[in-house]
Coordinates of C-alpha atoms in Angstrom, one line a residue:
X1 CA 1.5 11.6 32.5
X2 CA -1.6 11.9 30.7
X3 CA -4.1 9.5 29.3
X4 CA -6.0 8.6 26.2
X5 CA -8.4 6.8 24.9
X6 CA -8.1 3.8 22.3
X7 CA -11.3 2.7 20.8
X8 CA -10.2 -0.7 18.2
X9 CA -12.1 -2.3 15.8
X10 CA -12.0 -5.9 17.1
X11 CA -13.8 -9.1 15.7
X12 CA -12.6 -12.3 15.9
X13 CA -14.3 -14.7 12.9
X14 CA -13.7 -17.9 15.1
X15 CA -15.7 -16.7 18.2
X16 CA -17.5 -13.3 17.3
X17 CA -20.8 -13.6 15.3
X18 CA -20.0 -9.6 15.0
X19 CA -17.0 -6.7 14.6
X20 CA -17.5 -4.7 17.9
X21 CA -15.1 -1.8 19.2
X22 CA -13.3 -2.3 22.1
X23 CA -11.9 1.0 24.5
X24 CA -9.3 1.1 26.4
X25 CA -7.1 3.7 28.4
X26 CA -3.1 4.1 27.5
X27 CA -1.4 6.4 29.5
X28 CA 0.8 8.2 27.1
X29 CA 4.1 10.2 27.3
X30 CA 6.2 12.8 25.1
X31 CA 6.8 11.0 21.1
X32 CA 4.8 8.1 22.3
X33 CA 3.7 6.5 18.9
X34 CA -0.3 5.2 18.2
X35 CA 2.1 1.7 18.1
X36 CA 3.5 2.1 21.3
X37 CA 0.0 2.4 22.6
X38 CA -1.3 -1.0 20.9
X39 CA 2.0 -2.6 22.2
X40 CA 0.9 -1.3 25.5
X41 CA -2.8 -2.5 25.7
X42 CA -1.5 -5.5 24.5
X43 CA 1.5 -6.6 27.1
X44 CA -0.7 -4.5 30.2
X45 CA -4.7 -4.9 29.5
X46 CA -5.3 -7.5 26.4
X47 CA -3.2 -10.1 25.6
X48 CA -5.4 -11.1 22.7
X49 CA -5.3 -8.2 20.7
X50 CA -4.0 -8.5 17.6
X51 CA -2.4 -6.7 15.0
X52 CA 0.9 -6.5 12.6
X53 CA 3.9 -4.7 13.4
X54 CA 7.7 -5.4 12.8
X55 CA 10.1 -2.6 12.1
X56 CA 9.0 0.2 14.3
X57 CA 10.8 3.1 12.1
X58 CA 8.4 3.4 8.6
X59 CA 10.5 1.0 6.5
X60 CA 8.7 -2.3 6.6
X61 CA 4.8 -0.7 6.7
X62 CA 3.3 -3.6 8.3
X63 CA 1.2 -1.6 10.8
X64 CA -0.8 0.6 8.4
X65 CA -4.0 0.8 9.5
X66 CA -7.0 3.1 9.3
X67 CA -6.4 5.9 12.5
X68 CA -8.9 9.0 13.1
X69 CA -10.6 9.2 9.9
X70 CA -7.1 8.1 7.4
X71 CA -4.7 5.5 6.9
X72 CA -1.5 5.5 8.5
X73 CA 1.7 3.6 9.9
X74 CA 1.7 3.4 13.5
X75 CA 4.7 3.3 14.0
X76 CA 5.3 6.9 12.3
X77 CA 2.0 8.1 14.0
X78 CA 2.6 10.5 17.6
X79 CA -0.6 10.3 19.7
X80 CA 0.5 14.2 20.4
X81 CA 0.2 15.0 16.7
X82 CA -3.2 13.8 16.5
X83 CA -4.3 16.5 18.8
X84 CA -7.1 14.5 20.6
X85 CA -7.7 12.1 23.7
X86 CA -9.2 9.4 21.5
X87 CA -7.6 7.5 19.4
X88 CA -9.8 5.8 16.7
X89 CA -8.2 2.7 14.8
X90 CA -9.7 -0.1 12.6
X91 CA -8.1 -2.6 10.1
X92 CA -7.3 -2.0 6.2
X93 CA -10.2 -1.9 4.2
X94 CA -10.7 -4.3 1.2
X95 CA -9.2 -7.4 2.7
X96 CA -10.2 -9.9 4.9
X97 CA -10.1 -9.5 8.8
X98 CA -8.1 -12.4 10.4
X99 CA -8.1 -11.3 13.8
X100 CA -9.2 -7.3 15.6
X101 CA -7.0 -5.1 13.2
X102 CA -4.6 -7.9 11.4
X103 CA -5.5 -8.6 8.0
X104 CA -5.1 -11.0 5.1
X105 CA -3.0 -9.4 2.6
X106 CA -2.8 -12.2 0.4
X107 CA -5.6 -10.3 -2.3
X108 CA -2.7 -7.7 -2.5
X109 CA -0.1 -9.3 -3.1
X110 CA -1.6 -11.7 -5.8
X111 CA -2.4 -8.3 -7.7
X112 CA 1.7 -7.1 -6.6
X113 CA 2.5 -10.8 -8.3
X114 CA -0.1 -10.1 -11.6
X115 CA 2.6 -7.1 -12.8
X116 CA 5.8 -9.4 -12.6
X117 CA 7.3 -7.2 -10.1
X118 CA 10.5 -8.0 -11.2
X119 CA 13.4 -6.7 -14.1
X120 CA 13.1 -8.8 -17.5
X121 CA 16.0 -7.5 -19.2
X122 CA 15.4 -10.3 -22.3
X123 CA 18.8 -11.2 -22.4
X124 CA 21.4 -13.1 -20.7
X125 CA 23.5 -11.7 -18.0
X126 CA 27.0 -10.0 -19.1
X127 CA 30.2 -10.2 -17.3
X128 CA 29.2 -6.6 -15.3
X129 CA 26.4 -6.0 -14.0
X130 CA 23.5 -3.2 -15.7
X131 CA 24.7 -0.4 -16.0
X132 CA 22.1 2.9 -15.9
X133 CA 23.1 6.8 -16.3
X134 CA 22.4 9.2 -13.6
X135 CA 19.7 10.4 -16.0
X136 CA 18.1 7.0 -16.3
X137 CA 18.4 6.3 -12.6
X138 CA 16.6 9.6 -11.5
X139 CA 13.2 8.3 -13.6
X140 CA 13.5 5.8 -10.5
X141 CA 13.7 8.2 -8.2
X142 CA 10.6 8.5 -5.1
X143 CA 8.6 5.5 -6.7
X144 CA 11.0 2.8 -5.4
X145 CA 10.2 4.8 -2.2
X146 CA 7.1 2.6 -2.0
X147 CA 7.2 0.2 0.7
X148 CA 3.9 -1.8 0.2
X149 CA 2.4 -1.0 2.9
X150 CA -1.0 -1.2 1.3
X151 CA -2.8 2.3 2.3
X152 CA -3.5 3.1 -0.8
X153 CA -4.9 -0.6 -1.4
X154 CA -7.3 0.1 1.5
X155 CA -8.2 4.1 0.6
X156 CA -9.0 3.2 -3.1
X157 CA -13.3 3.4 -3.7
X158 CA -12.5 1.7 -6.9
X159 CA -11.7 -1.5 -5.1
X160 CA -15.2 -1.4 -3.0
X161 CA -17.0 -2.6 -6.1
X162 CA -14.3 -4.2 -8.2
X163 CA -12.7 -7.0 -6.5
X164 CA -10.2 -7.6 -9.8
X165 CA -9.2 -4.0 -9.8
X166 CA -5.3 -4.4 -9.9
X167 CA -5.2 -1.3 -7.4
X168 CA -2.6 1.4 -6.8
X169 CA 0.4 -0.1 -5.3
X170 CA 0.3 -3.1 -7.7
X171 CA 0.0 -0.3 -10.9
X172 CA 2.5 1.9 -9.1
X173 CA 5.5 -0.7 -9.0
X174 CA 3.9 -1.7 -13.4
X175 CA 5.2 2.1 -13.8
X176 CA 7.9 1.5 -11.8
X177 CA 9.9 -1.2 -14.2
X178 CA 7.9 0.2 -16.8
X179 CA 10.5 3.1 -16.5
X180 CA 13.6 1.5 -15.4
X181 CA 16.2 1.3 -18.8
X182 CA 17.2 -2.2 -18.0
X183 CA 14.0 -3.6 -18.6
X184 CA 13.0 -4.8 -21.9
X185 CA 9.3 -6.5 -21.1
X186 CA 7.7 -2.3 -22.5
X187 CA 4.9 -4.6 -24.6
X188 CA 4.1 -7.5 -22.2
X189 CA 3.9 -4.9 -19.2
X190 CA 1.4 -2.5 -21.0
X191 CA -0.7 -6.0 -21.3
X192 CA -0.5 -6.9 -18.0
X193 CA -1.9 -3.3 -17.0
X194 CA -4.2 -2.7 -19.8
X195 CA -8.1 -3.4 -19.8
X196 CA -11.2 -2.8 -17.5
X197 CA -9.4 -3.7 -14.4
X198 CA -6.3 -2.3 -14.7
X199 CA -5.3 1.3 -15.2
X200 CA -8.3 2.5 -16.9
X201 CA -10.9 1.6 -13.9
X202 CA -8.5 4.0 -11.8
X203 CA -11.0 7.6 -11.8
X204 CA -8.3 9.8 -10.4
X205 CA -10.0 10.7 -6.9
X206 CA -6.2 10.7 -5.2
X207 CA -7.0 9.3 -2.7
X208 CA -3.7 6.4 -2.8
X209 CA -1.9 9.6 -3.0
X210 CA -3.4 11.6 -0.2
X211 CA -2.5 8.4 2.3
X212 CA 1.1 7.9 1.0
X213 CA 3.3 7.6 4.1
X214 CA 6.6 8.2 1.1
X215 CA 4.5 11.0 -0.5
X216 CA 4.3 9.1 -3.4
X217 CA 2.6 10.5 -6.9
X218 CA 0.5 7.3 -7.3
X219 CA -1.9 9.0 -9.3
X220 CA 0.6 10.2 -11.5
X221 CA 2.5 6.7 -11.9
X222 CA -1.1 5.6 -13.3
X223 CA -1.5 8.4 -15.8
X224 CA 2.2 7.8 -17.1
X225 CA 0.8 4.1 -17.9
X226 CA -2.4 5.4 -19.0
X227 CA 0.1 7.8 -21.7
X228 CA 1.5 5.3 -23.0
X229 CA -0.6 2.9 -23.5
X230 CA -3.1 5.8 -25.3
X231 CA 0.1 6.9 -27.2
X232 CA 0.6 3.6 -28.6
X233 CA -3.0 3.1 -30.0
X234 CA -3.0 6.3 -32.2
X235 CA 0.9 6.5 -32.6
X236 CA 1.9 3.0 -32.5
X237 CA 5.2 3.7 -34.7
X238 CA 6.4 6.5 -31.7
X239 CA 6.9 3.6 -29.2
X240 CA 10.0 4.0 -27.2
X241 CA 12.1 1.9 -24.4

């Protein structure tokens, strides 16, 4: 059995005047996960450590965190794949530090909230349910992939400097209904999105996308919105959906 080491970002804001980084040595085996190692520190070396996790298999993406130089799940993340005997780990950037590499995600999902993240079909239910072609499904297909994790939240520059920046994921799941046929909200959602701190303070640098644990066009999601909403300035009588 080999060894590694783990070097964590830890800071406590009720005791610590001061983030400091922590090392500590995991012993690690064949498809041993950069999770499996935190899970080990934690019930063998430092019961104090703290950090999210729930799933374990890259569905629920609470443990995305930043890991040698790029956000990632930890769960999804083999200590053998990163090809080194240090591992490197600090907290999501952007929001608040709670406690060592668990943050408040509360900013994010007031921003998720701000884009109604929810189907407004503008009319009472029927006696079936909606109904969508296979065509109209498959304009759904890979962005309801996205799982919330928040990486691309935490690898965006833009929200460095501009704390009302609506971010990635929230503008990713705007496209998302957006483009879904039983929705019927088209003008109130290209309100919600428009203006300085909604799509248009997005500068393309792909980062969200590069970090995408569902390989997720992020970028792209934002230019479709961006289209649109340009389309319906100087063609305001080819509006569609």
């Amino acid at each position: 059995m080999s060894e590694v080491s783990f070097k964590i970002f830890r800071f406590d804001p009720e005791k610590d005047k001061k983030p400091y980084t922590a090392e500590f040595t995991v012993p690690t085996k064949s498809g041993m996960t950069v999770l499996d190692g935190l899970y080990y520190i934690q019930e063998h070396i430092d019961g104090s450590l703290a950090f999210r996790s729930s799933c374990r298999a890259g569905v629920c993406g609470s443990c995305a965190m930043h890991i040698n130089g790029t956000y990632r799940l930890a769960c999804e993340t083999q200590i053998s794949a990163l090809n080194t005997k240090t591992v490197k780990i600090r907290p999501m950037a952007h929001l608040p530090v709670t406690k060592d590499l668990f943050v408040d995600m509360d900013p994010f999902w007031e921003k998720y909230k701000h884009i109604k993240p929810y189907l407004i079909p503008g009319d009472e239910p029927g006696e079936i349910e909606r109904l969508q072609t296979p065509d109209e499904r498959a304009h759904l297909d890979t962005i309801i992939d996205c799982i919330l994790c928040g990486a691309c939240f935490a690898s965006c520059t833009v929200n460095n400097y501009d704390d009302e920046y609506l971010g990635p994921a929230a503008l990713l799941k705007a496209q998302r209904f957006f483009s879904d046929s039983r929705d019927a909200a088209r003008e109130e959602r290209m309100e919600l999105v428009d203006g300085e701190h909604g799509v248009w303070r997005c500068h393309t640098i792909f980062n969200c996308q590069e970090v995408c644990p569902k390989d997720i066009d992020v970028t792209g999601s934002i230019a479709v919105l961006k289209r649109h909403l340009t389309a319906d300035r100087f063609s305001p009588s080819l509006k569609k959906h």
